[in-house]
Coordinates of C-alpha atoms and ligand atoms in Angstrom, one line a residue:
X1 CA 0.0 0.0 0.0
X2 CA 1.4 3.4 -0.3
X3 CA 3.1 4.8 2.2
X4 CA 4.3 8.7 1.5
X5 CA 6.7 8.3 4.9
X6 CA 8.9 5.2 3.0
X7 CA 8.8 7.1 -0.3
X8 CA 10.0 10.3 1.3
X9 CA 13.2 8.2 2.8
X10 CA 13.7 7.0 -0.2
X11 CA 13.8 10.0 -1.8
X12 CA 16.3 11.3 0.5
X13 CA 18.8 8.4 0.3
X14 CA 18.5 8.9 -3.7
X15 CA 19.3 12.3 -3.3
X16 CA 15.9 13.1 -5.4
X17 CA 12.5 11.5 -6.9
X18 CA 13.4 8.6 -9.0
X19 CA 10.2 8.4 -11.4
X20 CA 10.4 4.5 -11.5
X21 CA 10.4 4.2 -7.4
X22 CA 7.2 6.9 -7.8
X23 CA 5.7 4.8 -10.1
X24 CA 5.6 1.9 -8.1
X25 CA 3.3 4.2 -5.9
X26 CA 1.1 5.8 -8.3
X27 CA 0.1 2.3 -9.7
X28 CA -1.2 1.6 -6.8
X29 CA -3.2 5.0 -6.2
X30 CA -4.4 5.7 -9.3
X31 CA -5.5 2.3 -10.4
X32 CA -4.2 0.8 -13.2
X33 CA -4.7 -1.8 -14.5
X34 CA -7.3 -0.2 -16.8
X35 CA -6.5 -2.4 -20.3
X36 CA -6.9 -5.5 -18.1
X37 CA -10.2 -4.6 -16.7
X38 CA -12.0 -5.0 -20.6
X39 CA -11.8 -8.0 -21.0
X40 CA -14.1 -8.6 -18.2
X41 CA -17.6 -9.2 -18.8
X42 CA -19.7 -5.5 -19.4
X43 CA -22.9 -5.1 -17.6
X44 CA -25.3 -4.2 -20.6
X45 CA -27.7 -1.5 -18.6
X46 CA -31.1 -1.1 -20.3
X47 CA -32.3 2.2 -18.4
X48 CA -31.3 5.0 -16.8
X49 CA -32.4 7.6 -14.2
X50 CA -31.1 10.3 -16.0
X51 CA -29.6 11.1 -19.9
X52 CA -25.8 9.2 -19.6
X53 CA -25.0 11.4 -22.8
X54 CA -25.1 14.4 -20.3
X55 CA -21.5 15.6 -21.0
X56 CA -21.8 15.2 -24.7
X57 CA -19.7 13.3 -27.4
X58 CA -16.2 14.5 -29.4
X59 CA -13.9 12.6 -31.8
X60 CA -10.1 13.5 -32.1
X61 CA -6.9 12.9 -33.3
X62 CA -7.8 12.1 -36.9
X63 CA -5.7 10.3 -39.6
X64 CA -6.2 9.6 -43.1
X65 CA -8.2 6.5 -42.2
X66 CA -9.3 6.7 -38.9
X67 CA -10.4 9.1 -35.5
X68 CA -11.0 8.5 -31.9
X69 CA -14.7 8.9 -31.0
X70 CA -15.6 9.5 -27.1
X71 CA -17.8 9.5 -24.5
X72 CA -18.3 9.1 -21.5
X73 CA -21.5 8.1 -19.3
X74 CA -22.5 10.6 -16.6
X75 CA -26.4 10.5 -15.8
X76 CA -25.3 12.9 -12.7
X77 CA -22.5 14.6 -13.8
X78 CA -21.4 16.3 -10.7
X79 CA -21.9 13.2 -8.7
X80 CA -18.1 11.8 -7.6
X81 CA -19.2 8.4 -9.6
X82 CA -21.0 10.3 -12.6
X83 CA -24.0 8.5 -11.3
X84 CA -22.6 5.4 -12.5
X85 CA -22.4 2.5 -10.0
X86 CA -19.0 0.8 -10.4
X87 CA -19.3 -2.2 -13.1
X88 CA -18.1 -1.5 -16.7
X89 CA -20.7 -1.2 -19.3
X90 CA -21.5 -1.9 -22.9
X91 CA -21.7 0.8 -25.0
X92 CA -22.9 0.5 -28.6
X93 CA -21.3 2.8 -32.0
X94 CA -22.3 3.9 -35.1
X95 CA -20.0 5.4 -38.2
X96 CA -22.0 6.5 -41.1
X97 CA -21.7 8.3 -44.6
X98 CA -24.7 10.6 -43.8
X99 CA -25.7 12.6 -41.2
X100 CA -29.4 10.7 -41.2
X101 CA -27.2 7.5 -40.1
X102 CA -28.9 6.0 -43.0
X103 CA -25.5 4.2 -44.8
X104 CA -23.8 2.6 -41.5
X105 CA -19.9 1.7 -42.7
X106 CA -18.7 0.8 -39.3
X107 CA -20.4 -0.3 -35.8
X108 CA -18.6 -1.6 -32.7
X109 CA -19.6 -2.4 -28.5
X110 CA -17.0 -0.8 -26.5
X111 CA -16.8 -1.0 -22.5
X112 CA -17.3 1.9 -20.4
X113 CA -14.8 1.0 -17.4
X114 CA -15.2 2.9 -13.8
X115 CA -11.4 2.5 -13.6
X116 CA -11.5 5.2 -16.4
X117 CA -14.5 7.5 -15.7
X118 CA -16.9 5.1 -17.5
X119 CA -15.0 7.1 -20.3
X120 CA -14.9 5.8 -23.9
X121 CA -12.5 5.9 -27.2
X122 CA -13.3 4.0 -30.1
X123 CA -10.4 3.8 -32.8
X124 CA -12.0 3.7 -35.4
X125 CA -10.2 2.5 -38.6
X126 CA -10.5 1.9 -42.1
X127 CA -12.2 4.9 -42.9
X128 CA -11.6 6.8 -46.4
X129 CA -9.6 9.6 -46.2
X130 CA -10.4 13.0 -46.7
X131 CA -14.3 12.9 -46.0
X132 CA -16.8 13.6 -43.2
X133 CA -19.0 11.0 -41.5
X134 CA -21.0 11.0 -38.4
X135 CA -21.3 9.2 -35.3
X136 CA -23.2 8.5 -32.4
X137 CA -23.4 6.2 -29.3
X138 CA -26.3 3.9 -27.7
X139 CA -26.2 2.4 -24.3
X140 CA -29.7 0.6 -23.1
X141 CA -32.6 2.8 -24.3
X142 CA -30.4 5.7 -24.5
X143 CA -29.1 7.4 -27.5
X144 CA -26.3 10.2 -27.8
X145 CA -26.6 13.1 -30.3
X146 CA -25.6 12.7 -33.8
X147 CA -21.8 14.3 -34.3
X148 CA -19.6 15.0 -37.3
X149 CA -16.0 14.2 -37.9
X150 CA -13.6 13.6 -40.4
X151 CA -10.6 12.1 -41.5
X152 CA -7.4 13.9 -42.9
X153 CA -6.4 13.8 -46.5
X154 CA -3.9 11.0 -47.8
X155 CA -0.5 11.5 -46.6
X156 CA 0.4 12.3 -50.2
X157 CA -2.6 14.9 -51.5
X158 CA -2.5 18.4 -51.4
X159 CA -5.8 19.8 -50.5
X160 CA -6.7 23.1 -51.4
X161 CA -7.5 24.4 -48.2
X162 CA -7.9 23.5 -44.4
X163 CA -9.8 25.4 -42.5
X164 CA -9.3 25.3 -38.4
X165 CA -10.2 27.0 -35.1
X166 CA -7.5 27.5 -32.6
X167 CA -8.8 27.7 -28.9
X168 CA -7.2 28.0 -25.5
X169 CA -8.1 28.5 -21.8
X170 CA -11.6 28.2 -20.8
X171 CA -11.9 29.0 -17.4
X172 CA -15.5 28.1 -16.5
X173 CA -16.1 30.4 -13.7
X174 CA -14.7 34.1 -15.3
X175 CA -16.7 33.6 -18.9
X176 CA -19.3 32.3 -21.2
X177 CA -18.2 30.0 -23.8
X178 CA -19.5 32.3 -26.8
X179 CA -16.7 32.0 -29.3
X180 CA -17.4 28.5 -29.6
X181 CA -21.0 29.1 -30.9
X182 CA -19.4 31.3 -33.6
X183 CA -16.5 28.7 -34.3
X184 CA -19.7 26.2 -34.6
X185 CA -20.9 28.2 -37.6
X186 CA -17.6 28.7 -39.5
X187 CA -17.4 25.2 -41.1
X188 CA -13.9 24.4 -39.8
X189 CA -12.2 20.8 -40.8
X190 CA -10.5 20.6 -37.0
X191 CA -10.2 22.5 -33.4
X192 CA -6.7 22.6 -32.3
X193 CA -7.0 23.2 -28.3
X194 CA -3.8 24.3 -26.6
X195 CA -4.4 23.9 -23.1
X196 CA -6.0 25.5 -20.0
X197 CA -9.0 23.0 -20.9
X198 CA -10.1 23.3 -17.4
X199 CA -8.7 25.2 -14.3
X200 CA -7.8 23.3 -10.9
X201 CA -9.0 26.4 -8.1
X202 CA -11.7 26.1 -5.5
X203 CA -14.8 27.9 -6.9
X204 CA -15.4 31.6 -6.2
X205 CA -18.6 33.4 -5.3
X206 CA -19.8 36.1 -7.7
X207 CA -18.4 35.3 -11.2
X208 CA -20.0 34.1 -13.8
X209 CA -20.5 30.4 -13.0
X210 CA -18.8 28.5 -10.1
X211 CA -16.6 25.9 -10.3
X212 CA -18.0 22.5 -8.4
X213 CA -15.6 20.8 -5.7
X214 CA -12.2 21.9 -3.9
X215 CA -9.0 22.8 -5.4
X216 CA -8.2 19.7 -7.5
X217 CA -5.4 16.8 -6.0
X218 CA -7.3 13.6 -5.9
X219 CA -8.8 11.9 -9.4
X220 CA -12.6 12.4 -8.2
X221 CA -12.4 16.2 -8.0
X222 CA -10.9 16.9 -11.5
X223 CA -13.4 14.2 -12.6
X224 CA -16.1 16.3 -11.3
X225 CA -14.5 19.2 -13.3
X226 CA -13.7 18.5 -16.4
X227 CA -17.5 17.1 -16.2
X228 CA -19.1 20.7 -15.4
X229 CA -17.0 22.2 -18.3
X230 CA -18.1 19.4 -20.2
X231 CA -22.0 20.1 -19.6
X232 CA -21.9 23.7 -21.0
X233 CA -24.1 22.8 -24.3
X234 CA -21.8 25.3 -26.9
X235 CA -18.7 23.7 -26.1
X236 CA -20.2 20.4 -26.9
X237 CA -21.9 21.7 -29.8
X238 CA -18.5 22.5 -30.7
X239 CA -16.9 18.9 -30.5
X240 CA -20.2 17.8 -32.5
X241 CA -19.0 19.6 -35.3
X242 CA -15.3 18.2 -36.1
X243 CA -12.5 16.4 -34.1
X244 CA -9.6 18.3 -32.1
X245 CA -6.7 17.8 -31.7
X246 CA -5.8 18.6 -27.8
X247 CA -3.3 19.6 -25.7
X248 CA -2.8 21.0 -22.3
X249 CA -0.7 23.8 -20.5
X250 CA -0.4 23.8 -16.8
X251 CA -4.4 24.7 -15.8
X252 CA -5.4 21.3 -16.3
X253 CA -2.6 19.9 -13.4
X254 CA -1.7 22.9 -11.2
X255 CA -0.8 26.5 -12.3
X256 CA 2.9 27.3 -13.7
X257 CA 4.2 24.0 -12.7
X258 CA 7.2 22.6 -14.4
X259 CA 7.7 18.7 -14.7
X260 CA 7.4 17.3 -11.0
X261 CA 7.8 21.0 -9.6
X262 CA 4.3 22.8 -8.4
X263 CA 3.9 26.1 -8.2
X264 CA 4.4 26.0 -4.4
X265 CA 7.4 23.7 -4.5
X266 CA 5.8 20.8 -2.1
X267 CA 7.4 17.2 -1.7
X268 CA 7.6 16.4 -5.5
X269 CA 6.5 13.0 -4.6
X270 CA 3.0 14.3 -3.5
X271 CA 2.9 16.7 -6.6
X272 CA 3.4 13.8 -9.1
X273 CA 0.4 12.2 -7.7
X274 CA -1.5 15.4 -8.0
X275 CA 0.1 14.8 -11.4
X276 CA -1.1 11.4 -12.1
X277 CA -4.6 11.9 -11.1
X278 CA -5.2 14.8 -13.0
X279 CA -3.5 13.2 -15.7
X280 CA -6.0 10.5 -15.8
X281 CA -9.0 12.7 -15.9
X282 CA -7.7 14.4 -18.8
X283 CA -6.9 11.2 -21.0
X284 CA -10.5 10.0 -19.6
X285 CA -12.4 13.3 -20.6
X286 CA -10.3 13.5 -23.8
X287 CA -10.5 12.0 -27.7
X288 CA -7.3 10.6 -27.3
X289 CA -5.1 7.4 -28.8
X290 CA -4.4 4.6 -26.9
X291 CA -1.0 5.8 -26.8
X292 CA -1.9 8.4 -24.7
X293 CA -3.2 6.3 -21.7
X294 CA -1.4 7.8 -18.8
X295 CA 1.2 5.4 -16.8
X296 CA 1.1 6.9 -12.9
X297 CA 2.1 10.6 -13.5
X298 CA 3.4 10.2 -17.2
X299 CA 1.0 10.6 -20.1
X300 CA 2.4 10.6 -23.9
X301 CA 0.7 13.7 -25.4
X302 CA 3.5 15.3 -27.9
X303 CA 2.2 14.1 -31.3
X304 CA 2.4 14.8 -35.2
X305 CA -0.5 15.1 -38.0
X306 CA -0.5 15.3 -41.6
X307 CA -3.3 17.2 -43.4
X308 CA -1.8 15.4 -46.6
X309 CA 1.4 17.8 -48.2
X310 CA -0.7 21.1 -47.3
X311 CA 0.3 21.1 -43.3
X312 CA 2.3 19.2 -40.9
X313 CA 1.0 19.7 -37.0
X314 CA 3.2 18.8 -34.2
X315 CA 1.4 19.2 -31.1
X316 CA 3.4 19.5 -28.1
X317 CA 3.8 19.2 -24.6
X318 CA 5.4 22.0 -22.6
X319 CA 4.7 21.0 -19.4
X320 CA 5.5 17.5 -18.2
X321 CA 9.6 17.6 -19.1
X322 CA 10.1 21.0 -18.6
X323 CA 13.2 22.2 -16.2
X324 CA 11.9 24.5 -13.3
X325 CA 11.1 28.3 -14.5
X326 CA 13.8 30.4 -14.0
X327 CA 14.2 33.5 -11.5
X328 CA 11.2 32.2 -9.1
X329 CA 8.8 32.0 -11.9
X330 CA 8.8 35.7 -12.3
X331 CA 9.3 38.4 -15.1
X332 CA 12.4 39.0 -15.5
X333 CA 15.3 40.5 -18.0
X334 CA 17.1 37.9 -20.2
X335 CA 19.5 37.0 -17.7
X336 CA 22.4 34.0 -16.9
X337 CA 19.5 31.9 -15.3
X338 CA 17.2 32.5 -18.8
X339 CA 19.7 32.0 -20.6
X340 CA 21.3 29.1 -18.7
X341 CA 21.9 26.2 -21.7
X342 CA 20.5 23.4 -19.4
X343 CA 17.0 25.3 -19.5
X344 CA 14.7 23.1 -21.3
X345 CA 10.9 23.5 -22.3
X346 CA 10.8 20.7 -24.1
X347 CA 12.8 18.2 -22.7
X348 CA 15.5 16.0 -24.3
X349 CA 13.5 13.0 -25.6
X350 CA 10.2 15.9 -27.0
X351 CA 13.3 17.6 -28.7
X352 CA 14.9 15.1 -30.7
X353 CA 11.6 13.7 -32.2
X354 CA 10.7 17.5 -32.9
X355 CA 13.8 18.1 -34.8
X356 CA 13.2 15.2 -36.4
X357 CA 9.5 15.6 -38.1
X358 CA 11.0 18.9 -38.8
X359 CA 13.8 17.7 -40.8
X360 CA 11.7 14.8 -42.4
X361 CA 8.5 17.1 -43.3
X362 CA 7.5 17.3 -46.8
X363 CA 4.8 19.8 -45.9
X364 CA 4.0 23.1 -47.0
X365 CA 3.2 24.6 -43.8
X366 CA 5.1 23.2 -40.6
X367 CA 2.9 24.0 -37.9
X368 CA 4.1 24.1 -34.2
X369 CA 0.9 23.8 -32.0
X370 CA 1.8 24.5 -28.2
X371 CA 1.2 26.2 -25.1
X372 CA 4.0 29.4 -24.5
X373 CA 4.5 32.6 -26.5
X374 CA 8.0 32.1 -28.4
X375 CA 8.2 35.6 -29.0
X376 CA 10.7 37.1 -27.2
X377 CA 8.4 40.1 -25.7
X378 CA 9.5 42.8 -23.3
X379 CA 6.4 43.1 -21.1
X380 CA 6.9 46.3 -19.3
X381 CA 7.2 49.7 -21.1
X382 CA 9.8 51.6 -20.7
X383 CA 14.3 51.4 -19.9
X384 CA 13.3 48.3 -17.8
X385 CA 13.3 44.5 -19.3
X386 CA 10.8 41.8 -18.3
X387 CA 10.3 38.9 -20.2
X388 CA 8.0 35.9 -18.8
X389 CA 9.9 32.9 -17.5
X390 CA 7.3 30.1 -18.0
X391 CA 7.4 31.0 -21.4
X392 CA 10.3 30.5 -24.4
X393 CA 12.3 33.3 -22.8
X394 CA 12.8 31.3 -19.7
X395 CA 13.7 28.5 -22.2
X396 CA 15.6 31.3 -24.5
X397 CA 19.1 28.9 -25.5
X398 CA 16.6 26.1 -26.6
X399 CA 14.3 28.7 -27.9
X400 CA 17.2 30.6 -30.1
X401 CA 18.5 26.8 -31.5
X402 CA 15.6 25.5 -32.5
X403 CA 14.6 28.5 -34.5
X404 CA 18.4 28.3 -35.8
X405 CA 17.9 24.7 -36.5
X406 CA 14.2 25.5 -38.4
X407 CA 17.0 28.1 -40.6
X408 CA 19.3 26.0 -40.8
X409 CA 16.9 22.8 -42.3
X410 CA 15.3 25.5 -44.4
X411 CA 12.0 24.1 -42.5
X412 CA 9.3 24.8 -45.3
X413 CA 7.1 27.7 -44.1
X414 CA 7.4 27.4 -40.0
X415 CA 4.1 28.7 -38.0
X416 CA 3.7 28.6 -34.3
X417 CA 0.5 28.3 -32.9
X418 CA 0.3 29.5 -29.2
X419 CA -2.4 29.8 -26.4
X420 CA -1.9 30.7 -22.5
X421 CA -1.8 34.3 -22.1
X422 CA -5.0 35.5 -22.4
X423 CA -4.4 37.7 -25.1
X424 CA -3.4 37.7 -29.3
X425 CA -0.6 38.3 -30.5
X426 CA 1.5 38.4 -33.9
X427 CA 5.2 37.6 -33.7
X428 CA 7.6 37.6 -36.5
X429 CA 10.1 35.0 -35.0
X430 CA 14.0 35.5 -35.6
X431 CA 16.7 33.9 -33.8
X432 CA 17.0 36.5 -31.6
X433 CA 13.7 38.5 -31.4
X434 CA 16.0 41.8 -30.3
X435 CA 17.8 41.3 -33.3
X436 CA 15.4 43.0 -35.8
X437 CA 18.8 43.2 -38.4
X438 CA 18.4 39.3 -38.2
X439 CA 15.9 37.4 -40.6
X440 CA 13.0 36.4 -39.6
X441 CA 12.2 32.4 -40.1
X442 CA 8.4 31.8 -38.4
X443 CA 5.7 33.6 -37.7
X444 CA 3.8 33.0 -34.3
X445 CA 0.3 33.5 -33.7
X446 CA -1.1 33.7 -30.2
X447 CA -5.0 33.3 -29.6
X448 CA -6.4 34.7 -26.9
X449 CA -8.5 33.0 -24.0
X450 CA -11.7 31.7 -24.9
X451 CA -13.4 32.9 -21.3
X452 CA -10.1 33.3 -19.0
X453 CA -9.8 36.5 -17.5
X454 CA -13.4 37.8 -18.4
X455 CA -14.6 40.3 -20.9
X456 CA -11.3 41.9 -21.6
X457 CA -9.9 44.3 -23.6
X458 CA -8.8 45.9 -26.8
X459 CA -6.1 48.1 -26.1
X460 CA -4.6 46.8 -23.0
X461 CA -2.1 48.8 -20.8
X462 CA 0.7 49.3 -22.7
X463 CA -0.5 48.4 -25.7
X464 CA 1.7 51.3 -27.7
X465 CA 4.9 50.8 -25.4
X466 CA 4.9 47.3 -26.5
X467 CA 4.5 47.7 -30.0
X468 CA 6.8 50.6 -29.9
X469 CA 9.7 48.6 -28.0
X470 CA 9.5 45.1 -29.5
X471 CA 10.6 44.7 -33.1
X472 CA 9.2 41.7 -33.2
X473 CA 5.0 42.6 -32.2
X474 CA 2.7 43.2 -35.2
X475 CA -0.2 43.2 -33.1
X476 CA -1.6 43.1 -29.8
X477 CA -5.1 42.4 -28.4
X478 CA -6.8 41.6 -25.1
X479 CA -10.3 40.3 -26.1
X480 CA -12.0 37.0 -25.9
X481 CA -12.1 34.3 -28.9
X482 CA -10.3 32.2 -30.9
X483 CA -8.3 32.3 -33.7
X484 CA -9.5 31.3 -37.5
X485 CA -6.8 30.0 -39.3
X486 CA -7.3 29.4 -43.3
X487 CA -4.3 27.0 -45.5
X488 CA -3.8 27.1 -49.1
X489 CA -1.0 26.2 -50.9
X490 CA 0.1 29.7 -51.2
X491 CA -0.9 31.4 -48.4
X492 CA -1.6 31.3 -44.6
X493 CA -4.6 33.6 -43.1
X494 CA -5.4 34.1 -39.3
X495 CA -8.5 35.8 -38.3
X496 CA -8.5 37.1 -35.0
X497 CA -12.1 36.6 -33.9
X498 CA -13.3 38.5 -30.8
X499 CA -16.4 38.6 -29.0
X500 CA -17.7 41.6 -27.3
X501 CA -18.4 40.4 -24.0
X502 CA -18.3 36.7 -22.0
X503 CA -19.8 37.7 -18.5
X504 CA -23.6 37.4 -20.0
X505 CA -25.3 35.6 -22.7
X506 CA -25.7 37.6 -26.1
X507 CA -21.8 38.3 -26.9
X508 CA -21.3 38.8 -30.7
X509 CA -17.9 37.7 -32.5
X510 CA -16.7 39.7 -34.8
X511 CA -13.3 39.8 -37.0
X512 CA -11.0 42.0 -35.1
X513 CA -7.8 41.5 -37.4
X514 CA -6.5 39.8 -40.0
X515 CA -3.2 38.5 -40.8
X516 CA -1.5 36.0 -43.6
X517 CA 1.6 34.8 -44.7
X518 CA 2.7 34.1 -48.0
X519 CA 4.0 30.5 -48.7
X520 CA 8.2 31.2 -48.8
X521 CA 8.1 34.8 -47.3
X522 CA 8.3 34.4 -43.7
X523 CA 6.7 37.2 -41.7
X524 CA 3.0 38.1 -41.0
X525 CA 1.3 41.3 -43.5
X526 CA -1.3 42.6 -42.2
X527 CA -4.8 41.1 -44.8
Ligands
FE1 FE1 -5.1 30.1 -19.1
CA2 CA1 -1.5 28.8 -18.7

């Protein structure tokens, strides 16, 4: 059983957490054994009290052939068991060519185990690529909404156009979730979602909405979470409309943390289990590969896809093999600790299979989709610097070689995609962003908040200082929204799409800005 007094003392003796003692521990809190428990038997459940379909359905992480579709059965969402009582259950699926469900091509049972959330994810397979179908899910006399999702174009086609929404930090409590029922109407082929999917504090009195359960540490609570944001009907309506492709930032664990450091700095052996639970929720609440099933506090979620020649995504993780911020997590100037070599964001083993889809990519756009502005952005007007250390700049030697190595590979077109701060932003990438005599090699786009930080604003303090100071800044924003991003062959657009307000129903979205680049001219022009 686990005992946090023997792991500490061994700890110590080691001289630091070794992950494969922890994970001796974590297997036996977090309940494993989660592949093992389908092969047993599935209760098939012919009614329920309430609606099990209360948290909606999404489908994710397409290929050319195939796409994960989820659920997860919840009849009381914000129950600590979903309302479930603990047996695994069958649960029945439908892929079809139409959205009537009319010409069924594939169907399937799959088992909803309490070990993960009564959570499900079909793989489905065998698809043809390049094409919308629809979905849905049955268990006893209970049916789930009809959804749409796709598949991606063959690895060697080049499709005209992709069309895709780029969301980021939805914190339930400060916001109302209207930029997705805009993103709902814009006919997008994927979401990309990049983190701050939920947020971990205890709820708060006068907001908007408030957050059910505790600050999060044990697996029941962030069930319970990721459930609430989950019942909100125009996010769902959002994953009803195409699959995503997600990853997380530090919201969905603890704020700021870095690897097995929390933002508090307690016994890393109790933070990894913090780790490993809300890991688990996520993959459970999530349309993710198989791959991705978290082990204790590790969960594979760094991850490449094609959309045929036109774009190449990798999707990374910034958070779980990061080194420790810098400078006590604080702004700060670009200093021997920023600038420290052994700073990594992305972690040896993340880096060298980034470098490599970059140097192997035949596509026209290399996308980077990921948590942290890369920008190297002084934050405060005026003589003084401050650049955020739990972004690049805290990272700024890894930073400065990869975009060196993106030069040196000639990577075709490089774009980051960014979330986390609450605010948009257009970066023309160089080197070394205080270098404006140097080149620039990528373009970054950061899209603002979806609900995090309330209704916002369009020119926010020092909004002219920062323009003014860095070189690098071609636009700066403070609204809600998302970001609409259009791929052609030739050119790259981004849409910055606000909405006017979030703290009451009736917000209208509106294109705030526009911005593309042209296929072999690095560098964002305003549309
Ligand atoms: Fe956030
Ligand atoms: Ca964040």
């Amino acid at each position: 059983m686990l005992d946090l007094n023997d792991l500490r003392g061994a700890i110590r003796r080691e001289g630091g957490i070794s992950r494969r003692l922890f994970l001796g521990y974590s297997a036996a809190l977090a309940g494993l054994p989660f592949l093992a428990d389908r092969a047993r038997g599935a209760q098939v459940i012919r009614s329920y009290a309430n609606y099990p379909f209360s948290l909606g359905v999404a489908s994710g992480d397409p290929d050319h052939t195939g796409v994960v579709l989820w659920t997860r059965l919840a009849p009381s969402p914000l129950d600590p068991d979903g309302g479930m009582d603990p047996v695994p259950v069958e649960v029945q699926w439908e892929v079809a060519e139409d959205e009537g469900m009319s010409r069924i091509v594939q169907k399937g049972v799959a088992t909803a185990t309490p070990l993960l959330g009564h959570s499900v994810h079909v793989e489905v397979n065998g698809l043809q690529p390049g094409r919308w179908y629809w979905y849905r899910f049955r268990t006893g006399d209970a049916e789930s909404p009809v959804a749409r999702t796709r598949t991606l174009p063959a690895p060697d086609a080049m499709p005209e156009q992709l069309r895709f929404g780029v969301a980021s930090c939805q914190h339930y409590e400060t916001g109302l979730y209207t930029a997705y029922e805009q993103m709902a109407k814009d006919e997008l082929d994927l979401v990309f979602h990049l983190g701050d999917y939920i947020y971990e504090y205890a709820g708060q009195d006068n907001r908007v909405r408030k957050h059910a359960a505790p600050k999060l540490t044990n697996v029941t609570d962030y069930r319970i979470r990721h459930a609430q944001y989950r019942t909100d009907p125009l996010l769902q309506a959002m994953h009803a409309r195409c699959p995503w492709f997600v990853t997380w930032d530090d919201h969905e664990v603890e704020n700021n943390y870095a690897a097995e450091i929390s933002e508090g700095n307690m016994d890393p052996a109790v933070f990894l289990i913090h780790r490993a639970n809300a890991y688990q929720a996520y993959y459970e609440n999530m349309p993710l590969r198989r791959q991705s099933i978290p082990r204790g506090p590790d969960m594979q979620l760094f991850r490449k896809a094609s959309f045929g020649r036109l774009g190449e995504f990798l999707i990374l993780d910034t958070r779980q093999y990061r080194s420790d911020q810098p400078n006590g997590d604080r702004h700060s100037d670009l200093n021997a600790a920023a600038l420290d070599p052994k700073q990594s964001l992305l972690g040896a083993r993340q880096r060298a299979w980034l470098e490599d889809a970059l140097r192997g990519s035949h596509a026209t756009w290399n996308v980077l989709a990921q948590q942290v502005m890369m920008g190297m952005v002084d934050r405060t007007a005026g003589e003084a610097k401050e650049y955020s250390m739990d972004q690049w700049p805290g990272y700024a030697h890894e930073r400065m070689q990869l975009v060196q190595f993106m030069a040196d590979h000639k990577v075709s077109n490089p774009v980051v995609l960014t979330g986390d701060i609450h605010s948009n932003w257009v970066n023309d990438l160089r080197v070394d962003d205080r270098k404006p005599e140097m080149p620039i090699i990528a373009t970054e786009f950061v899209g603002t908040s979806i609900s995090s930080g309330g209704n916002g604003t369009d020119r926010p303090r020092n909004h002219d200082a920062l323009l003014a100071e860095n070189p690098c800044l071609r636009f700066h924003n403070a609204q809600r929204g998302y970001m609409r991003c259009t791929l052609t062959p030739s050119t790259w657009r981004t849409d910055y799409m606000v909405v006017d307000f979030v703290d009451r129903p009736g917000g209208t979205v509106s294109t705030r800005a526009s911005f593309v680049v042209e296929a072999g001219q690095p560098g964002a022009l305003t549309a």
